[in-house]
Tab-separated table of N, CA and C in Angstrom:
chain	number	residue	atom	x	y	z
A	273	TYR	N	-37.646	54.175	43.200
A	273	TYR	CA	-37.830	53.367	42.012
A	273	TYR	C	-37.397	51.923	42.274
A	274	ALA	N	-36.223	51.780	42.901
A	274	ALA	CA	-35.711	50.431	43.176
A	274	ALA	C	-36.653	49.673	44.096
A	275	GLY	N	-37.188	50.373	45.096
A	275	GLY	CA	-38.135	49.729	46.007
A	275	GLY	C	-39.384	49.261	45.283
A	276	HIS	N	-39.860	50.087	44.392
A	276	HIS	CA	-41.033	49.724	43.595
A	276	HIS	C	-40.736	48.493	42.739
A	277	GLN	N	-39.566	48.463	42.129
A	277	GLN	CA	-39.179	47.328	41.289
A	277	GLN	C	-39.091	46.039	42.112
A	278	LEU	N	-38.549	46.136	43.313
A	278	LEU	CA	-38.470	44.961	44.190
A	278	LEU	C	-39.864	44.453	44.549
A	279	THR	N	-40.753	45.384	44.856
A	279	THR	CA	-42.125	45.009	45.190
A	279	THR	C	-42.796	44.338	43.999
A	280	GLU	N	-42.640	44.939	42.839
A	280	GLU	CA	-43.226	44.379	41.618
A	280	GLU	C	-42.708	42.971	41.336
A	281	ALA	N	-41.434	42.728	41.636
A	281	ALA	CA	-40.828	41.411	41.391
A	281	ALA	C	-41.097	40.428	42.525
A	282	GLY	N	-41.763	40.900	43.609
A	282	GLY	CA	-42.055	40.026	44.742
A	282	GLY	C	-40.822	39.710	45.578
A	283	GLU	N	-39.808	40.568	45.535
A	283	GLU	CA	-38.549	40.297	46.227
A	283	GLU	C	-38.274	41.252	47.393
A	284	GLU	N	-39.197	42.147	47.677
A	284	GLU	CA	-38.962	43.161	48.712
A	284	GLU	C	-38.662	42.532	50.079
A	285	GLN	N	-39.464	41.578	50.502
A	285	GLN	CA	-39.251	40.976	51.822
A	285	GLN	C	-37.948	40.182	51.889
A	286	ALA	N	-37.607	39.512	50.819
A	286	ALA	CA	-36.352	38.755	50.807
A	286	ALA	C	-35.150	39.686	50.926
A	287	VAL	N	-35.201	40.818	50.269
A	287	VAL	CA	-34.105	41.795	50.339
A	287	VAL	C	-34.037	42.406	51.738
A	288	LYS	N	-35.183	42.726	52.317
A	288	LYS	CA	-35.198	43.280	53.670
A	288	LYS	C	-34.659	42.269	54.681
A	289	ARG	N	-35.035	41.008	54.520
A	289	ARG	CA	-34.526	39.952	55.409
A	289	ARG	C	-33.008	39.852	55.294
A	290	ARG	N	-32.507	39.822	54.089
A	290	ARG	CA	-31.056	39.704	53.887
A	290	ARG	C	-30.327	40.927	54.435
A	291	HIS	N	-30.882	42.103	54.238
A	291	HIS	CA	-30.294	43.322	54.792
A	291	HIS	C	-30.210	43.215	56.316
A	292	ALA	N	-31.296	42.800	56.946
A	292	ALA	CA	-31.319	42.668	58.405
A	292	ALA	C	-30.293	41.644	58.883
A	293	GLU	N	-30.185	40.531	58.183
A	293	GLU	CA	-29.208	39.498	58.562
A	293	GLU	C	-27.782	40.018	58.456
A	294	VAL	N	-27.487	40.750	57.408
A	294	VAL	CA	-26.140	41.299	57.205
A	294	VAL	C	-25.817	42.333	58.280
A	295	VAL	N	-26.761	43.220	58.563
A	295	VAL	CA	-26.539	44.241	59.586
A	295	VAL	C	-26.361	43.587	60.956
A	296	ALA	N	-27.208	42.627	61.281
A	296	ALA	CA	-27.091	41.929	62.572
A	296	ALA	C	-25.742	41.234	62.685
A	297	ALA	N	-25.309	40.581	61.621
A	297	ALA	CA	-24.015	39.885	61.634
A	297	ALA	C	-22.859	40.865	61.800
A	298	ALA	N	-22.995	42.054	61.238
A	298	ALA	CA	-21.932	43.066	61.337
A	298	ALA	C	-21.725	43.516	62.782
A	299	PHE	N	-22.741	43.375	63.617
A	299	PHE	CA	-22.645	43.787	65.018
A	299	PHE	C	-22.325	42.623	65.954
A	300	ALA	N	-22.077	41.459	65.413
A	300	ALA	CA	-21.783	40.293	66.248
A	300	ALA	C	-20.533	40.482	67.100
A	301	THR	N	-19.596	41.275	66.637
A	301	THR	CA	-18.344	41.480	67.376
A	301	THR	C	-18.253	42.881	67.984
A	302	ALA	N	-19.353	43.588	68.072
A	302	ALA	CA	-19.323	44.977	68.551
A	302	ALA	C	-18.767	45.091	69.970
A	303	ASP	N	-19.175	44.212	70.877
A	303	ASP	CA	-18.657	44.285	72.252
A	303	ASP	C	-17.156	44.052	72.289
A	304	ALA	N	-16.711	42.999	71.647
A	304	ALA	CA	-15.274	42.684	71.635
A	304	ALA	C	-14.491	43.796	70.947
A	305	ASP	N	-15.052	44.337	69.881
A	305	ASP	CA	-14.381	45.428	69.171
A	305	ASP	C	-14.226	46.660	70.053
A	306	HIS	N	-15.230	46.948	70.855
A	306	HIS	CA	-15.132	48.132	71.718
A	306	HIS	C	-13.980	47.990	72.703
A	307	ALA	N	-13.821	46.798	73.244
A	307	ALA	CA	-12.729	46.557	74.190
A	307	ALA	C	-11.364	46.697	73.514
A	308	GLN	N	-11.279	46.330	72.242
A	308	GLN	CA	-9.998	46.372	71.538
A	308	GLN	C	-9.745	47.690	70.811
A	309	LEU	N	-10.782	48.248	70.217
A	309	LEU	CA	-10.608	49.435	69.389
A	309	LEU	C	-10.576	50.735	70.192
A	310	GLY	N	-11.365	50.807	71.235
A	310	GLY	CA	-11.535	52.067	71.945
A	310	GLY	C	-12.686	52.860	71.354
A	311	ASP	N	-12.973	53.987	71.971
A	311	ASP	CA	-14.173	54.751	71.622
A	311	ASP	C	-14.204	55.308	70.199
A	312	GLU	N	-13.194	56.048	69.820
A	312	GLU	CA	-13.246	56.733	68.521
A	312	GLU	C	-13.339	55.767	67.340
A	313	PRO	N	-12.471	54.762	67.256
A	313	PRO	CA	-12.599	53.820	66.131
A	313	PRO	C	-13.906	53.018	66.177
A	314	TRP	N	-14.348	52.667	67.384
A	314	TRP	CA	-15.603	51.927	67.501
A	314	TRP	C	-16.759	52.775	66.980
A	315	GLY	N	-16.797	54.024	67.407
A	315	GLY	CA	-17.854	54.911	66.950
A	315	GLY	C	-17.847	55.094	65.442
A	316	ALA	N	-16.646	55.238	64.867
A	316	ALA	CA	-16.542	55.402	63.419
A	316	ALA	C	-17.059	54.167	62.686
A	317	LYS	N	-16.803	53.006	63.255
A	317	LYS	CA	-17.213	51.759	62.606
A	317	LYS	C	-18.702	51.468	62.785
A	318	TYR	N	-19.222	51.664	63.997
A	318	TYR	CA	-20.581	51.211	64.298
A	318	TYR	C	-21.641	52.316	64.293
A	319	VAL	N	-21.356	53.473	64.831
A	319	VAL	CA	-22.360	54.535	64.874
A	319	VAL	C	-22.723	54.973	63.457
A	320	ALA	N	-21.772	54.897	62.572
A	320	ALA	CA	-22.027	55.256	61.169
A	320	ALA	C	-23.103	54.363	60.536
A	321	GLU	N	-23.357	53.210	61.134
A	321	GLU	CA	-24.355	52.279	60.595
A	321	GLU	C	-25.737	52.440	61.223
A	322	ARG	N	-25.915	53.502	61.992
A	322	ARG	CA	-27.180	53.727	62.699
A	322	ARG	C	-28.397	53.607	61.769
A	323	HIS	N	-28.349	54.242	60.611
A	323	HIS	CA	-29.505	54.215	59.697
A	323	HIS	C	-29.793	52.794	59.204
A	324	ASN	N	-28.754	52.011	58.966
A	324	ASN	CA	-28.964	50.622	58.547
A	324	ASN	C	-29.560	49.787	59.672
A	325	VAL	N	-29.072	49.998	60.884
A	325	VAL	CA	-29.601	49.256	62.033
A	325	VAL	C	-31.061	49.626	62.242
A	326	ARG	N	-31.372	50.901	62.163
A	326	ARG	CA	-32.757	51.347	62.376
A	326	ARG	C	-33.691	50.751	61.325
A	327	ALA	N	-33.279	50.751	60.073
A	327	ALA	CA	-34.110	50.178	59.010
A	327	ALA	C	-34.288	48.679	59.210
A	328	ALA	N	-33.214	47.997	59.526
A	328	ALA	CA	-33.275	46.544	59.743
A	328	ALA	C	-34.132	46.214	60.962
A	329	LEU	N	-34.015	47.009	62.019
A	329	LEU	CA	-34.808	46.785	63.225
A	329	LEU	C	-36.288	46.984	62.944
A	330	GLY	N	-36.621	47.986	62.149
A	330	GLY	CA	-38.021	48.187	61.781
A	330	GLY	C	-38.611	46.955	61.113
A	331	TRP	N	-37.842	46.348	60.221
A	331	TRP	CA	-38.297	45.126	59.563
A	331	TRP	C	-38.380	43.978	60.571
A	332	ALA	N	-37.360	43.833	61.398
A	332	ALA	CA	-37.275	42.706	62.326
A	332	ALA	C	-38.382	42.716	63.378
A	333	CYS	N	-38.896	43.890	63.716
A	333	CYS	CA	-39.961	43.970	64.728
A	333	CYS	C	-41.253	43.305	64.261
A	334	THR	N	-41.396	43.104	62.980
A	334	THR	CA	-42.617	42.477	62.454
A	334	THR	C	-42.356	41.151	61.746
A	335	ALA	N	-41.105	40.764	61.627
A	335	ALA	CA	-40.763	39.623	60.778
A	335	ALA	C	-40.809	38.262	61.458
A	336	GLY	N	-40.782	38.222	62.779
A	336	GLY	CA	-40.805	36.939	63.458
A	336	GLY	C	-39.503	36.177	63.376
A	337	GLU	N	-38.384	36.886	63.359
A	337	GLU	CA	-37.041	36.287	63.330
A	337	GLU	C	-36.366	36.622	64.660
A	338	PRO	N	-36.561	35.805	65.708
A	338	PRO	CA	-36.105	36.166	67.054
A	338	PRO	C	-34.609	36.466	67.178
A	339	ASP	N	-33.757	35.657	66.581
A	339	ASP	CA	-32.321	35.871	66.737
A	339	ASP	C	-31.859	37.166	66.066
A	340	VAL	N	-32.365	37.426	64.877
A	340	VAL	CA	-32.019	38.660	64.168
A	340	VAL	C	-32.559	39.857	64.953
A	341	LEU	N	-33.779	39.758	65.434
A	341	LEU	CA	-34.377	40.834	66.217
A	341	LEU	C	-33.541	41.122	67.463
A	342	ALA	N	-33.147	40.091	68.187
A	342	ALA	CA	-32.362	40.282	69.411
A	342	ALA	C	-31.040	40.980	69.108
A	343	ARG	N	-30.379	40.568	68.054
A	343	ARG	CA	-29.110	41.207	67.685
A	343	ARG	C	-29.302	42.669	67.327
A	344	LEU	N	-30.377	42.968	66.632
A	344	LEU	CA	-30.616	44.349	66.199
A	344	LEU	C	-31.058	45.246	67.356
A	345	VAL	N	-31.830	44.709	68.293
A	345	VAL	CA	-32.195	45.479	69.489
A	345	VAL	C	-30.929	45.832	70.256
A	346	ALA	N	-30.059	44.843	70.445
A	346	ALA	CA	-28.799	45.096	71.149
A	346	ALA	C	-27.961	46.121	70.392
A	347	ALA	N	-27.879	45.993	69.085
A	347	ALA	CA	-27.077	46.911	68.275
A	347	ALA	C	-27.607	48.340	68.360
A	348	MET	N	-28.918	48.513	68.207
A	348	MET	CA	-29.491	49.859	68.248
A	348	MET	C	-29.290	50.481	69.620
A	349	ALA	N	-29.500	49.700	70.670
A	349	ALA	CA	-29.325	50.218	72.030
A	349	ALA	C	-27.866	50.572	72.298
A	350	GLN	N	-26.935	49.772	71.772
A	350	GLN	CA	-25.511	50.087	71.934
A	350	GLN	C	-25.166	51.404	71.247
A	351	ILE	N	-25.645	51.579	70.047
A	351	ILE	CA	-25.379	52.819	69.309
A	351	ILE	C	-25.965	54.008	70.063
A	352	ASP	N	-27.203	53.869	70.517
A	352	ASP	CA	-27.860	54.952	71.254
A	352	ASP	C	-27.066	55.321	72.505
A	353	SER	N	-26.638	54.317	73.246
A	353	SER	CA	-25.882	54.568	74.478
A	353	SER	C	-24.541	55.213	74.173
A	354	PHE	N	-23.854	54.680	73.187
A	354	PHE	CA	-22.543	55.205	72.832
A	354	PHE	C	-22.644	56.664	72.385
A	355	ALA	N	-23.615	56.949	71.553
A	355	ALA	CA	-23.776	58.295	71.002
A	355	ALA	C	-24.403	59.262	72.012
A	356	GLN	N	-24.887	58.714	73.120
A	356	GLN	CA	-25.532	59.509	74.166
A	356	GLN	C	-26.623	60.400	73.591
A	357	THR	N	-27.461	59.754	72.797
A	357	THR	CA	-28.589	60.452	72.194
A	357	THR	C	-29.874	59.830	72.721
A	358	GLN	N	-30.987	60.417	72.341
A	358	GLN	CA	-32.272	59.837	72.702
A	358	GLN	C	-32.315	58.413	72.149
A	359	HIS	N	-32.810	57.496	72.920
A	359	HIS	CA	-32.787	56.086	72.541
A	359	HIS	C	-33.837	55.775	71.473
A	360	GLU	N	-33.350	55.647	70.239
A	360	GLU	CA	-34.233	55.290	69.129
A	360	GLU	C	-34.851	53.917	69.326
A	361	VAL	N	-34.134	53.034	69.996
A	361	VAL	CA	-34.645	51.678	70.197
A	361	VAL	C	-35.968	51.705	70.964
A	362	LEU	N	-36.171	52.712	71.801
A	362	LEU	CA	-37.421	52.820	72.551
A	362	LEU	C	-38.579	53.313	71.686
A	363	GLN	N	-38.269	53.849	70.519
A	363	GLN	CA	-39.306	54.304	69.604
A	363	GLN	C	-39.872	53.152	68.773
A	364	CYS	N	-39.216	52.010	68.842
A	364	CYS	CA	-39.673	50.825	68.110
A	364	CYS	C	-40.581	50.002	69.011
A	365	GLU	N	-41.553	49.388	68.407
A	365	GLU	CA	-42.415	48.482	69.168
A	365	GLU	C	-41.778	47.099	69.130
A	366	VAL	N	-40.843	46.879	70.050
A	366	VAL	CA	-40.097	45.624	70.088
A	366	VAL	C	-40.994	44.528	70.661
A	367	PRO	N	-41.235	43.476	69.900
A	367	PRO	CA	-42.063	42.371	70.390
A	367	PRO	C	-41.258	41.486	71.351
A	368	MET	N	-41.473	41.686	72.641
A	368	MET	CA	-40.694	40.953	73.637
A	368	MET	C	-40.950	39.447	73.579
A	369	ASP	N	-42.121	39.043	73.091
A	369	ASP	CA	-42.361	37.604	72.946
A	369	ASP	C	-41.404	37.002	71.920
A	370	ALA	N	-41.033	37.754	70.906
A	370	ALA	CA	-40.056	37.272	69.922
A	370	ALA	C	-38.661	37.246	70.539
A	371	ILE	N	-38.315	38.254	71.331
A	371	ILE	CA	-37.013	38.266	72.010
A	371	ILE	C	-36.903	37.039	72.912
A	372	GLU	N	-37.983	36.672	73.568
A	372	GLU	CA	-37.985	35.498	74.455
A	372	GLU	C	-37.648	34.205	73.702
A	373	ARG	N	-37.921	34.164	72.420
A	373	ARG	CA	-37.649	32.957	71.618
A	373	ARG	C	-36.247	32.947	71.018
A	374	ALA	N	-35.488	34.009	71.246
A	374	ALA	CA	-34.117	34.085	70.715
A	374	ALA	C	-33.203	33.151	71.510
A	375	ALA	N	-32.080	32.818	70.919
A	375	ALA	CA	-31.071	32.011	71.603
A	375	ALA	C	-30.673	32.738	72.894
A	376	PRO	N	-30.416	32.000	73.979
A	376	PRO	CA	-30.157	32.635	75.274
A	376	PRO	C	-29.071	33.714	75.272
A	377	GLY	N	-27.982	33.504	74.585
A	377	GLY	CA	-26.925	34.517	74.556
A	377	GLY	C	-27.358	35.786	73.845
A	378	LEU	N	-28.092	35.631	72.768
A	378	LEU	CA	-28.589	36.792	72.025
A	378	LEU	C	-29.667	37.510	72.822
A	379	ARG	N	-30.536	36.723	73.460
A	379	ARG	CA	-31.590	37.304	74.298
A	379	ARG	C	-30.972	38.088	75.454
A	380	ALA	N	-29.948	37.518	76.086
A	380	ALA	CA	-29.298	38.184	77.221
A	380	ALA	C	-28.708	39.526	76.796
A	381	ALA	N	-28.008	39.537	75.675
A	381	ALA	CA	-27.400	40.786	75.191
A	381	ALA	C	-28.473	41.823	74.862
A	382	ALA	N	-29.536	41.392	74.206
A	382	ALA	CA	-30.619	42.320	73.862
A	382	ALA	C	-31.270	42.872	75.122
A	383	CYS	N	-31.560	42.003	76.077
A	383	CYS	CA	-32.209	42.453	77.317
A	383	CYS	C	-31.320	43.413	78.095
A	384	LEU	N	-30.029	43.127	78.154
A	384	LEU	CA	-29.128	43.998	78.900
A	384	LEU	C	-29.025	45.378	78.255
A	385	GLU	N	-28.839	45.419	76.943
A	385	GLU	CA	-28.742	46.710	76.252
A	385	GLU	C	-30.072	47.467	76.290
A	386	TYR	N	-31.160	46.746	76.139
A	386	TYR	CA	-32.494	47.351	76.176
A	386	TYR	C	-32.792	47.872	77.585
A	387	SER	N	-32.289	47.168	78.585
A	387	SER	CA	-32.419	47.599	79.976
A	387	SER	C	-31.790	48.966	80.175
A	388	TRP	N	-30.592	49.138	79.614
A	388	TRP	CA	-29.903	50.420	79.742
A	388	TRP	C	-30.721	51.542	79.103
A	389	ALA	N	-31.316	51.280	77.954
A	389	ALA	CA	-32.144	52.290	77.290
A	389	ALA	C	-33.309	52.687	78.188
A	390	HIS	N	-33.957	51.713	78.793
A	390	HIS	CA	-35.077	52.011	79.692
A	390	HIS	C	-34.599	52.752	80.936
A	391	TYR	N	-33.461	52.358	81.454
A	391	TYR	CA	-32.882	53.026	82.620
A	391	TYR	C	-32.648	54.510	82.337
A	392	THR	N	-31.994	54.806	81.230
A	392	THR	CA	-31.691	56.208	80.931
A	392	THR	C	-32.946	57.005	80.568
A	393	ASP	N	-33.997	56.312	80.151
A	393	ASP	CA	-35.260	56.970	79.833
A	393	ASP	C	-36.123	57.160	81.083
A	394	GLY	N	-35.691	56.596	82.206
A	394	GLY	CA	-36.422	56.754	83.455
A	394	GLY	C	-37.376	55.631	83.783
A	395	ASN	N	-37.439	54.609	82.953
A	395	ASN	CA	-38.331	53.482	83.218
A	395	ASN	C	-37.556	52.407	83.970
A	396	ARG	N	-37.406	52.613	85.264
A	396	ARG	CA	-36.590	51.719	86.089
A	396	ARG	C	-37.209	50.334	86.269
A	397	VAL	N	-38.528	50.242	86.285
A	397	VAL	CA	-39.180	48.947	86.488
A	397	VAL	C	-38.899	48.020	85.311
A	398	THR	N	-39.134	48.503	84.099
A	398	THR	CA	-38.854	47.685	82.913
A	398	THR	C	-37.362	47.409	82.800
A	399	GLY	N	-36.547	48.421	83.072
A	399	GLY	CA	-35.101	48.222	83.052
A	399	GLY	C	-34.664	47.123	83.996
A	400	THR	N	-35.257	47.083	85.184
A	400	THR	CA	-34.930	46.052	86.177
A	400	THR	C	-35.345	44.675	85.672
A	401	GLN	N	-36.545	44.557	85.145
A	401	GLN	CA	-37.017	43.265	84.634
A	401	GLN	C	-36.101	42.741	83.531
A	402	LEU	N	-35.675	43.620	82.642
A	402	LEU	CA	-34.799	43.218	81.542
A	402	LEU	C	-33.418	42.821	82.051
A	403	ALA	N	-32.882	43.563	83.002
A	403	ALA	CA	-31.567	43.223	83.556
A	403	ALA	C	-31.618	41.895	84.301
A	404	LEU	N	-32.710	41.626	85.015
A	404	LEU	CA	-32.858	40.336	85.702
A	404	LEU	C	-32.910	39.188	84.701
A	405	ARG	N	-33.588	39.403	83.578
A	405	ARG	CA	-33.671	38.369	82.529
A	405	ARG	C	-32.291	38.117	81.941
A	406	ALA	N	-31.547	39.197	81.706
A	406	ALA	CA	-30.192	39.059	81.176
A	406	ALA	C	-29.314	38.296	82.162
A	407	LEU	N	-29.414	38.635	83.435
A	407	LEU	CA	-28.625	37.952	84.464
A	407	LEU	C	-28.939	36.459	84.487
A	408	GLU	N	-30.202	36.121	84.432
A	408	GLU	CA	-30.613	34.716	84.424
A	408	GLU	C	-30.003	33.973	83.230
A	409	ASP	N	-30.078	34.582	82.063
A	409	ASP	CA	-29.522	33.942	80.866
A	409	ASP	C	-28.003	33.816	80.952
A	410	TYR	N	-27.339	34.895	81.340
A	410	TYR	CA	-25.879	34.843	81.425
A	410	TYR	C	-25.413	33.809	82.442
A	411	ARG	N	-26.084	33.731	83.574
A	411	ARG	CA	-25.718	32.703	84.567
A	411	ARG	C	-25.956	31.305	84.012
A	412	GLY	N	-27.075	31.117	83.331
A	412	GLY	CA	-27.383	29.824	82.734
A	412	GLY	C	-26.354	29.397	81.701
A	413	LEU	N	-25.756	30.370	81.040
A	413	LEU	CA	-24.733	30.091	80.028
A	413	LEU	C	-23.335	29.983	80.633
A	414	GLY	N	-23.208	30.324	81.912
A	414	GLY	CA	-21.885	30.352	82.524
A	414	GLY	C	-21.039	31.492	82.011
A	415	HIS	N	-21.665	32.545	81.557
A	415	HIS	CA	-20.988	33.710	80.970
A	415	HIS	C	-20.744	34.728	82.090
A	416	GLU	N	-19.580	34.648	82.724
A	416	GLU	CA	-19.284	35.467	83.894
A	416	GLU	C	-19.236	36.965	83.584
A	417	ALA	N	-18.638	37.330	82.474
A	417	ALA	CA	-18.555	38.752	82.129
A	417	ALA	C	-19.951	39.335	81.899
A	418	GLY	N	-20.817	38.602	81.223
A	418	GLY	CA	-22.187	39.062	81.007
A	418	GLY	C	-22.958	39.165	82.312
A	419	ALA	N	-22.782	38.160	83.186
A	419	ALA	CA	-23.451	38.200	84.493
A	419	ALA	C	-22.971	39.401	85.304
A	420	TYR	N	-21.690	39.689	85.227
A	420	TYR	CA	-21.137	40.850	85.921
A	420	TYR	C	-21.783	42.140	85.411
A	421	ARG	N	-21.874	42.276	84.094
A	421	ARG	CA	-22.483	43.479	83.510
A	421	ARG	C	-23.951	43.603	83.919
A	422	ALA	N	-24.672	42.473	83.945
A	422	ALA	CA	-26.080	42.506	84.356
A	422	ALA	C	-26.205	42.895	85.830
A	423	LEU	N	-25.323	42.369	86.675
A	423	LEU	CA	-25.343	42.738	88.094
A	423	LEU	C	-25.019	44.221	88.280
A	424	ALA	N	-24.046	44.727	87.528
A	424	ALA	CA	-23.712	46.147	87.614
A	424	ALA	C	-24.907	47.003	87.202
A	425	GLN	N	-25.616	46.566	86.176
A	425	GLN	CA	-26.812	47.286	85.737
A	425	GLN	C	-27.881	47.243	86.832
A	426	LEU	N	-28.051	46.097	87.466
A	426	LEU	CA	-29.040	45.999	88.542
A	426	LEU	C	-28.692	46.917	89.706
A	427	ILE	N	-27.411	47.029	90.021
A	427	ILE	CA	-27.001	47.939	91.089
A	427	ILE	C	-27.420	49.362	90.752
A	428	ARG	N	-27.136	49.795	89.514
A	428	ARG	CA	-27.545	51.147	89.091
A	428	ARG	C	-29.059	51.321	89.232
A	429	LEU	N	-29.791	50.322	88.783
A	429	LEU	CA	-31.245	50.404	88.830
A	429	LEU	C	-31.764	50.426	90.262
A	430	TYR	N	-31.262	49.541	91.096
A	430	TYR	CA	-31.741	49.478	92.479
A	430	TYR	C	-31.372	50.730	93.268
A	431	GLU	N	-30.212	51.285	92.985
A	431	GLU	CA	-29.804	52.504	93.695
A	431	GLU	C	-30.674	53.704	93.346
A	432	THR	N	-31.292	53.687	92.188
A	432	THR	CA	-32.089	54.838	91.761
A	432	THR	C	-33.599	54.621	91.907
A	433	ARG	N	-33.986	53.450	92.402
A	433	ARG	CA	-35.416	53.184	92.604
A	433	ARG	C	-35.744	53.307	94.083
A	434	PRO	N	-36.674	54.151	94.435
A	434	PRO	CA	-37.051	54.301	95.837
A	434	PRO	C	-37.434	52.954	96.455
A	435	GLY	N	-36.898	52.678	97.623
A	435	GLY	CA	-37.223	51.450	98.343
A	435	GLY	C	-36.498	50.212	97.862
A	436	MET	N	-35.607	50.350	96.914
A	436	MET	CA	-34.921	49.170	96.359
A	436	MET	C	-33.455	49.070	96.773
A	437	GLN	N	-32.958	50.001	97.574
A	437	GLN	CA	-31.558	49.994	97.946
A	437	GLN	C	-31.162	48.679	98.636
A	438	ALA	N	-32.056	48.073	99.403
A	438	ALA	CA	-31.747	46.826	100.100
A	438	ALA	C	-31.492	45.675	99.128
A	439	GLU	N	-32.131	45.720	97.981
A	439	GLU	CA	-31.917	44.668	96.983
A	439	GLU	C	-30.471	44.645	96.556
């Protein structure tokens, strides 16, 4: 009923946009929180928001909001990895051209987390491309911890791809 009322009032898209912005902002400190909180409190705080992230990501995939989309891709992939479940983020048609237009730090985080989803799903080629993009962005930003994480991801990817061990 509420959804119908929003549509009738012409406010449905504005509410969806605001929801996506709020959810994306809530995950802005997810990495730092994991380092400080540990697994159980982090999971209680962030995994519980899976349904909100999924709904917001569905909207963001078609909305043309690169920064919000990048944050939500990273958030969904983080939740999927943490929960060790099938990667819901891979079920979304993520417009990579929109991710490319995101701010470099947001793009790097999205690419790195999305890389992990592809890696665990067995798509090593796409995972490698995404990790390389993340590495490029993190190096460009002078973000050593991010570059380290991207390099670690590349090592995992190269070790599991036939003929790539030399890389």
